[in-house]
Short mmCIF file of C-alpha atoms in Angstrom, two decimals:
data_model
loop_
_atom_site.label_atom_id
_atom_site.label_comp_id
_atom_site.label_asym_id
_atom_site.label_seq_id
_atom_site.Cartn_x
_atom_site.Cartn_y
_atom_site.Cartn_z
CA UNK A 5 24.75 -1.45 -11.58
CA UNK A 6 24.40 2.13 -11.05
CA UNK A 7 22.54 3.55 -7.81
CA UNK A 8 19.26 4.95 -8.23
CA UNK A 9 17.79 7.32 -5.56
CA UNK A 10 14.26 8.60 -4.99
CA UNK A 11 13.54 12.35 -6.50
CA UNK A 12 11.71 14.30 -4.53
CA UNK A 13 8.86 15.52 -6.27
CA UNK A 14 8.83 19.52 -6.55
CA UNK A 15 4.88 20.13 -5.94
CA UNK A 16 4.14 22.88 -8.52
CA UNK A 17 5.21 20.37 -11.37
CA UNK A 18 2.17 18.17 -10.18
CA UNK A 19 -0.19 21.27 -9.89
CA UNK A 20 -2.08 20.73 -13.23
CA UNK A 21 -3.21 17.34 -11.74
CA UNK A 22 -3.96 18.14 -8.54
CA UNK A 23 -7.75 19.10 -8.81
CA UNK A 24 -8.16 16.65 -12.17
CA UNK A 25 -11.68 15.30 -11.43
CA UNK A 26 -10.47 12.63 -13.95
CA UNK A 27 -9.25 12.06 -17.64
CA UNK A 28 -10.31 14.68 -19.95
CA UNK A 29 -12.70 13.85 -22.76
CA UNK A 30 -9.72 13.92 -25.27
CA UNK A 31 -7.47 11.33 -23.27
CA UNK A 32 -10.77 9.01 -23.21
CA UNK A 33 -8.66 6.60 -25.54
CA UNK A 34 -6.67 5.68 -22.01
CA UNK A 35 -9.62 4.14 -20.66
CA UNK A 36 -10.88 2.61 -24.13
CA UNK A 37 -7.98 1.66 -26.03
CA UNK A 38 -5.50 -0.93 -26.17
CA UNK A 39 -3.12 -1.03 -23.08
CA UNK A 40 0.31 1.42 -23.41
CA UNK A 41 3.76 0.00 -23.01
CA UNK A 42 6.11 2.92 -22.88
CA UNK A 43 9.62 1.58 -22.52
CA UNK A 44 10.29 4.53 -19.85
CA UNK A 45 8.56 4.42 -16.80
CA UNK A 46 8.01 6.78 -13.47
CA UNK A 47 7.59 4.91 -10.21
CA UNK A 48 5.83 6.65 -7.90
CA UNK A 49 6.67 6.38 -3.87
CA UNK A 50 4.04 8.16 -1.32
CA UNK A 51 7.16 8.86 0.79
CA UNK A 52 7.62 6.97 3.94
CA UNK A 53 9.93 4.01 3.99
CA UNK A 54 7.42 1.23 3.02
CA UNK A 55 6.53 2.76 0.23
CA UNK A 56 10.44 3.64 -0.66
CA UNK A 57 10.76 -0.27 -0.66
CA UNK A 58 8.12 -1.40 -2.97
CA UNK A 59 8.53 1.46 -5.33
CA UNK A 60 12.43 0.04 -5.56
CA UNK A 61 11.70 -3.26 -6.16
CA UNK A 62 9.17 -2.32 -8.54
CA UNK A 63 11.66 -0.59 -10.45
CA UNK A 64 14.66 -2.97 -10.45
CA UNK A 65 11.91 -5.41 -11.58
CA UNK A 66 11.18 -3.71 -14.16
CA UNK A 67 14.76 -2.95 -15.05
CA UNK A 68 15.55 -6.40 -15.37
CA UNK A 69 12.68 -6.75 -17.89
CA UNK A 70 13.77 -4.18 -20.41
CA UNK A 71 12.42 -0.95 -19.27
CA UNK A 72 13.95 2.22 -17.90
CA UNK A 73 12.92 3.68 -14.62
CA UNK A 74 13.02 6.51 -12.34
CA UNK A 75 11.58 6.36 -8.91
CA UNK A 76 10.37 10.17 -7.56
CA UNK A 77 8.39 10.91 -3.89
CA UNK A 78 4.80 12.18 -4.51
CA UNK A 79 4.14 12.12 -1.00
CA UNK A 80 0.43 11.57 -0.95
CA UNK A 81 -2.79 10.23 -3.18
CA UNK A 82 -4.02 13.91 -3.46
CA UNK A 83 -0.81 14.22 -5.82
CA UNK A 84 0.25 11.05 -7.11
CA UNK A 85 -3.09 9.17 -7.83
CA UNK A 86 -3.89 12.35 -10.68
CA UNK A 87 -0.24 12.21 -11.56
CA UNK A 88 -1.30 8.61 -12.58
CA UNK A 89 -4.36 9.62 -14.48
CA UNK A 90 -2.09 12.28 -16.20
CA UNK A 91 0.38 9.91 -17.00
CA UNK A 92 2.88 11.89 -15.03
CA UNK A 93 3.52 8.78 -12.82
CA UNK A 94 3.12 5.63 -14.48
CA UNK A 95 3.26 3.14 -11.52
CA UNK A 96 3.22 3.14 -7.71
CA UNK A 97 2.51 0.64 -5.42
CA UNK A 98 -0.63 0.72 -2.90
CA UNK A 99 -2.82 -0.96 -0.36
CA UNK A 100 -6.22 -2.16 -1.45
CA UNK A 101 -8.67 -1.38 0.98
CA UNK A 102 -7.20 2.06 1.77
CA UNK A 103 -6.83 3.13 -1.94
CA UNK A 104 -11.02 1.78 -2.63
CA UNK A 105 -12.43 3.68 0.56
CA UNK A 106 -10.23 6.78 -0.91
CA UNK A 107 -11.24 6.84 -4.39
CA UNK A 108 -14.68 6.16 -3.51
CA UNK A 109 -14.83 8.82 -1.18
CA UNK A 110 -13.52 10.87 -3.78
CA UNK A 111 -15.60 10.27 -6.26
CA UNK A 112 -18.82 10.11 -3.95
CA UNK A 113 -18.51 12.18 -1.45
CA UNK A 114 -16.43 12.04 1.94
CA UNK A 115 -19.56 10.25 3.41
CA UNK A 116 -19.55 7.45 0.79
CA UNK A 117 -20.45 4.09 2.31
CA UNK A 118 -16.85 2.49 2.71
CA UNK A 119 -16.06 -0.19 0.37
CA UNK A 120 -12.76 -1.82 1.57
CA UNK A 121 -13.42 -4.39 3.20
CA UNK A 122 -11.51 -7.43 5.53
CA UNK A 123 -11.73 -9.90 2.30
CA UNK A 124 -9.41 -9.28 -0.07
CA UNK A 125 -11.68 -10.49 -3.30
CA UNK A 126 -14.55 -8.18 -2.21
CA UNK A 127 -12.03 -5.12 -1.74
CA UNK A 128 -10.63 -6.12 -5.10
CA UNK A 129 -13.74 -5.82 -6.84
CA UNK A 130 -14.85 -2.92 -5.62
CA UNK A 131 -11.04 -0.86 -6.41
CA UNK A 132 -11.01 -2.40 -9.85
CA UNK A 133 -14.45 -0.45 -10.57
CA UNK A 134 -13.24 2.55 -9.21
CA UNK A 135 -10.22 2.63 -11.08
CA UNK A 136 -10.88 1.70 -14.48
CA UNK A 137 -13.19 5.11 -15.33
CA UNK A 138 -10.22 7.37 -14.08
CA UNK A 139 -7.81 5.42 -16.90
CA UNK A 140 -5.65 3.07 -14.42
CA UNK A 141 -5.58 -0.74 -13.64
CA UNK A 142 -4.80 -2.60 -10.46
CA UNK A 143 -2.39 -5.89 -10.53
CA UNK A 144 -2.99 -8.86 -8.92
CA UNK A 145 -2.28 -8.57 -5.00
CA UNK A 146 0.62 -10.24 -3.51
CA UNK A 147 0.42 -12.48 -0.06
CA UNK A 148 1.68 -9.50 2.20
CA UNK A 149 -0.60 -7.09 3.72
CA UNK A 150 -0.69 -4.37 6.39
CA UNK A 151 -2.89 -2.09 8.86
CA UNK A 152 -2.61 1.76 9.69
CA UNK A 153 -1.86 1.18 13.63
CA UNK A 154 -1.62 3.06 16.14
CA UNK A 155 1.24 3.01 19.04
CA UNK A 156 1.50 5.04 22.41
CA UNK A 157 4.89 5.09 24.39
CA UNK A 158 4.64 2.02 26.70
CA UNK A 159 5.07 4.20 30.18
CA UNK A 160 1.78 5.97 29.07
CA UNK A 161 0.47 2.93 28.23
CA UNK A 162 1.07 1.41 31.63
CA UNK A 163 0.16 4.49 33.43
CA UNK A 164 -3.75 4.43 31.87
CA UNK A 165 -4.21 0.90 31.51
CA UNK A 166 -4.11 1.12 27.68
CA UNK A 167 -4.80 -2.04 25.39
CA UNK A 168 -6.81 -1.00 22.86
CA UNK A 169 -8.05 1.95 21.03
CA UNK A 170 -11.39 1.47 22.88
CA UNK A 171 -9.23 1.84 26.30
CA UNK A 172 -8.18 5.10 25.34
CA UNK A 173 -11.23 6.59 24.31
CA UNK A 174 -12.87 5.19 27.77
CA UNK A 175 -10.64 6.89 29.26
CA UNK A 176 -11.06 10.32 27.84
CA UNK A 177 -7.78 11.74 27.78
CA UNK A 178 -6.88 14.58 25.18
CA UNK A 179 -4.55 12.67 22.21
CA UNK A 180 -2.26 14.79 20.09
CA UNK A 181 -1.81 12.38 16.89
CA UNK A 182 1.64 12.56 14.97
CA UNK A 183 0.44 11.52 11.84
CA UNK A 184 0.40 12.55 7.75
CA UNK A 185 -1.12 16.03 7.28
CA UNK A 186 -4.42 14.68 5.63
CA UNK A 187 -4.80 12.31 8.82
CA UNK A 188 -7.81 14.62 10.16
CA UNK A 189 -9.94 13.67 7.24
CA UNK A 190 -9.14 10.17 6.90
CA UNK A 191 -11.78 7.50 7.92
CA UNK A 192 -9.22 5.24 9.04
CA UNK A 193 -7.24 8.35 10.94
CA UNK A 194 -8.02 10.88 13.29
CA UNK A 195 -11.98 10.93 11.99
CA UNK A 196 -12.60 7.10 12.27
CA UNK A 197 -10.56 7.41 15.92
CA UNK A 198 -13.13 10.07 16.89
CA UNK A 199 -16.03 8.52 15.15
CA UNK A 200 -15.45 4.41 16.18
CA UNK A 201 -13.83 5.21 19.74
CA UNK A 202 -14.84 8.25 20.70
CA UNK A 203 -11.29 9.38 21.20
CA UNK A 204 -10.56 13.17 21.71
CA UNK A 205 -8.25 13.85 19.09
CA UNK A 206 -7.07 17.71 20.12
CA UNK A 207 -4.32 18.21 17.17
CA UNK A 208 -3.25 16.33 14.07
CA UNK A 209 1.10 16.71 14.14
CA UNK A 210 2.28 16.40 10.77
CA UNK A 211 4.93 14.38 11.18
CA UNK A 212 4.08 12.00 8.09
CA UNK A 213 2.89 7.99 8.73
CA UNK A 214 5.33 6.29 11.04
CA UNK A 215 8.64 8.42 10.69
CA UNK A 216 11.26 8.92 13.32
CA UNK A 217 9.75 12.66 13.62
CA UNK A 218 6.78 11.26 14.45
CA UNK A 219 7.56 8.46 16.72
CA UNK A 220 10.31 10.42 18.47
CA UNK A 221 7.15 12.94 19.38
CA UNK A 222 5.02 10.44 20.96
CA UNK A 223 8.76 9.35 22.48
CA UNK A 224 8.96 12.35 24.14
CA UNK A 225 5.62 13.08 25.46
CA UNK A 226 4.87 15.87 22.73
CA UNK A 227 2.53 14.03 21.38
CA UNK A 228 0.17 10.99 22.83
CA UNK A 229 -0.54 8.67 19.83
CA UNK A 230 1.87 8.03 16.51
CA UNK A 231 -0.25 6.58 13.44
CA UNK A 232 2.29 3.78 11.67
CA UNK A 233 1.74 0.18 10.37
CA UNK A 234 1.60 -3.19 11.51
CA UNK A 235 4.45 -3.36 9.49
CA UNK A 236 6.62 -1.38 11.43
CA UNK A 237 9.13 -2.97 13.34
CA UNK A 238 11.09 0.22 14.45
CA UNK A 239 8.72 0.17 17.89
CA UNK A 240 10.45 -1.20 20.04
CA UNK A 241 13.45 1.30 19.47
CA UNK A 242 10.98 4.20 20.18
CA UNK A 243 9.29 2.57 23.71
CA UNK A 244 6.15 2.52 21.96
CA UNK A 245 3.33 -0.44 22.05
CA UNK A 246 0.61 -0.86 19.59
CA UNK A 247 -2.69 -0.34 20.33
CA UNK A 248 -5.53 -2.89 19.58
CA UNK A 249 -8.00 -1.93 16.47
CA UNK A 250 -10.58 -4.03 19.08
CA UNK A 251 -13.94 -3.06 16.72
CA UNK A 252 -11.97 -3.34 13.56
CA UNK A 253 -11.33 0.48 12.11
CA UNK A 254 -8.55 -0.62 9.96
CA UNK A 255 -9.11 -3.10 6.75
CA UNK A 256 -6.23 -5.55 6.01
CA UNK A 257 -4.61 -4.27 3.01
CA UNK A 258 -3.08 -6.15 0.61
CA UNK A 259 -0.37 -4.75 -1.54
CA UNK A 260 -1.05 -4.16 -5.01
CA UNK A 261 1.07 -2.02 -7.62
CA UNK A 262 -1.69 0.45 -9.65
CA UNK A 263 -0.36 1.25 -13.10
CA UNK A 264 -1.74 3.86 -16.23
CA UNK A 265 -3.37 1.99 -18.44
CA UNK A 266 -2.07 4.44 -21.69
CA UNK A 267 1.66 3.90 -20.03
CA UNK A 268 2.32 0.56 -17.93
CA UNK A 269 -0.91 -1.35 -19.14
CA UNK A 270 0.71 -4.41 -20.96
CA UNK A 271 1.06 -8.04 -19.84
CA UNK A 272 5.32 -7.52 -19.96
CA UNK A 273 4.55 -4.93 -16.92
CA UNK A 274 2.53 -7.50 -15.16
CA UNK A 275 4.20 -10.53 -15.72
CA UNK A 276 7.81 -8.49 -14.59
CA UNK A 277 5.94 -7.31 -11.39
CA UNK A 278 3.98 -10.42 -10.76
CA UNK A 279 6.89 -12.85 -9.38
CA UNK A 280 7.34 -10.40 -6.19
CA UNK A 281 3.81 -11.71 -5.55
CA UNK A 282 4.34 -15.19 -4.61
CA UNK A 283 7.37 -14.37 -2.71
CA UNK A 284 6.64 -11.34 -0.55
CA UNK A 285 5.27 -11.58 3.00
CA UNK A 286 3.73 -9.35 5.75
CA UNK A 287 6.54 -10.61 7.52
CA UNK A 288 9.70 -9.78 4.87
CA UNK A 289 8.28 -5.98 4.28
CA UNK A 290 8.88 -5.69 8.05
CA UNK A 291 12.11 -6.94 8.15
CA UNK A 292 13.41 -4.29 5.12
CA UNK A 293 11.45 -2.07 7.08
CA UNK A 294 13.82 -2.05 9.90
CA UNK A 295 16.52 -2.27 7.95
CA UNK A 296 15.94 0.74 6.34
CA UNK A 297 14.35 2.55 9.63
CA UNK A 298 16.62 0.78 12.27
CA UNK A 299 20.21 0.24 10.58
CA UNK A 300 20.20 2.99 8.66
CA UNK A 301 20.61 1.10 5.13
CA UNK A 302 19.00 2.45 1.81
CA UNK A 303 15.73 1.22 0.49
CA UNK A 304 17.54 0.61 -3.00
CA UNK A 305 20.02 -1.89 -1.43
CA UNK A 306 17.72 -3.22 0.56
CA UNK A 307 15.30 -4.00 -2.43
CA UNK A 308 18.05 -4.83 -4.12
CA UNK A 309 19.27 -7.67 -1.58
CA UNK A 310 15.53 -8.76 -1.17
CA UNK A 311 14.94 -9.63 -4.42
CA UNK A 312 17.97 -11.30 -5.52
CA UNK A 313 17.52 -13.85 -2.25
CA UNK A 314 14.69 -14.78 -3.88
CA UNK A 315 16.03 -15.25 -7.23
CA UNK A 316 13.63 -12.41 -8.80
CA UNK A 317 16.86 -10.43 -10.70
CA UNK A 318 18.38 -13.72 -11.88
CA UNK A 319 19.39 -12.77 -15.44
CA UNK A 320 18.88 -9.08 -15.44
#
């Protein structure tokens, strides 16, 4: 089989979509009509290696079913998610409770009551409304999930008698966050830390969600705090401990892949993506994740090897 890498995306080819409020009165058909099944299809990765992994297995899934793929790097909702709308991107995966609270926020205003919430059916409800005006559709979600989470070095740690997130903003020490460069917006990032712990957040870094720039920062004492996932299993590596979410900040997200409705919208996409639902666990996307973050192998293979342990590309 031939390799397939991630594309970077080049920014200005995403421009058009980047301030699209949502589809345009002549695309209303995406919302209303029947479902789209184009036979090539754009997989969409926000960038870090998580995201690398499920946007590979999405696409070797979908290989095996008949379609042809490309995966490309949108880096972050504010491009991809109106890529999606556009039709630009036809597929990427995402986290439930994260992807609700942002669209809602988006669409109502940054202080929109959150509605992601700790049970998955209730967080499901609420993104399926939220998604189906802008002309997209969410899958079923799988058994894995994961948390933002933040980690300190552990000599820090030790020296302030760190815990929890509510230890550190007791303790009122200036944090410089490495984190993605819309952290000091997010609810869940630098805003909720502020907000739900009082912590003095002096200085987003952005170093992107849980990369070895950012971790090697907080490594090194340039910065205090590195936002990752409870996914991550690259900490140790680093001399970095987790921090406990002790008054809840962070929802548990499940995975879930979010497809166009005018592009990816038939039952052949979700029945080829729905078999890496039963199989997947919190505990598995932590494992590729070191892989990938730890030995150094690519997110491709790694998918690659995944899936056909679990007898997903039998066939293909």
């Amino acid at each position: 089989m031939k390799a397939r890498r991630t594309v970077p995306v080049i920014l200005m080819l995403l421009a058009g979509t980047a301030c699209a409020p949502g589809p345009a009165l002549e695309n209303q058909r995406d919302i209303t009509g029947p479902p789209g099944d184009s036979r090539h299809l754009t997989i969409g990765s926000a960038g870090f290696t998580e995201s690398d992994l499920l946007a590979q297995m999405y696409a070797l899934l979908l290989d095996r079913a008949g379609y042809s793929t490309e995966v490309i790097s949108a880096n972050d909702r504010e491009i991809y998610e109106p890529a999606l709308e556009s039709g630009r991107i036809d597929v990427v995966p995402e986290y439930a409770a994260t992807f609700a609270d942002w669209l809602n926020a988006k669409m109502n205003g940054a202080d929109a009551t959150p509605v992601g919430s700790p049970d998955r059916d209730t967080t499901m409800k609420a993104l399926r409304a939220l998604v189906g005006p802008r002309g997209l559709t969410v899958l079923d979600p799988g058994r894995a999930a994961a948390r933002h989470a933040f980690a300190v070095a552990a000599p820090y740690a030790a020296r302030h008698r760190l815990k929890t997130l509510s230890d550190l903003g007791r303790s009122g020490l200036p944090v410089r966050l490495a984190a993605g460069d819309t952290c000091a917006r997010r609810s869940y990032c630098a805003a909720g830390l502020k907000k739900t712990y009082g912590i003095d957040i002096t200085a987003v870094d952005p170093k992107g969600v849980g990369t070895t720039r950012a971790k090697q920062a907080v490594q090194s004492g340039r910065d205090q705090m590195v936002l990752t996932t409870t996914t991550d299993a690259t900490l140790d590596n680093f001399g970095l401990v987790l921090l406990a979410d002790d008054k809840h900040l962070q929802n548990a997200d499940h995975l879930v892949p979010v497809v166009s409705r005018s592009q990816a919208g038939s039952a052949l996409v979700r029945d080829a993506l729905a078999g890496l639902n039963t199989v997947l666990t919190t505990s598995d996307l932590a494992g590729m994740n070191e892989q990938v973050d730890s030995w150094r192998r690519l997110p491709e293979d790694v998918a690659r090897n995944y899936l056909e342990s679990k007898t997903l590309l039998l066939g293909g």
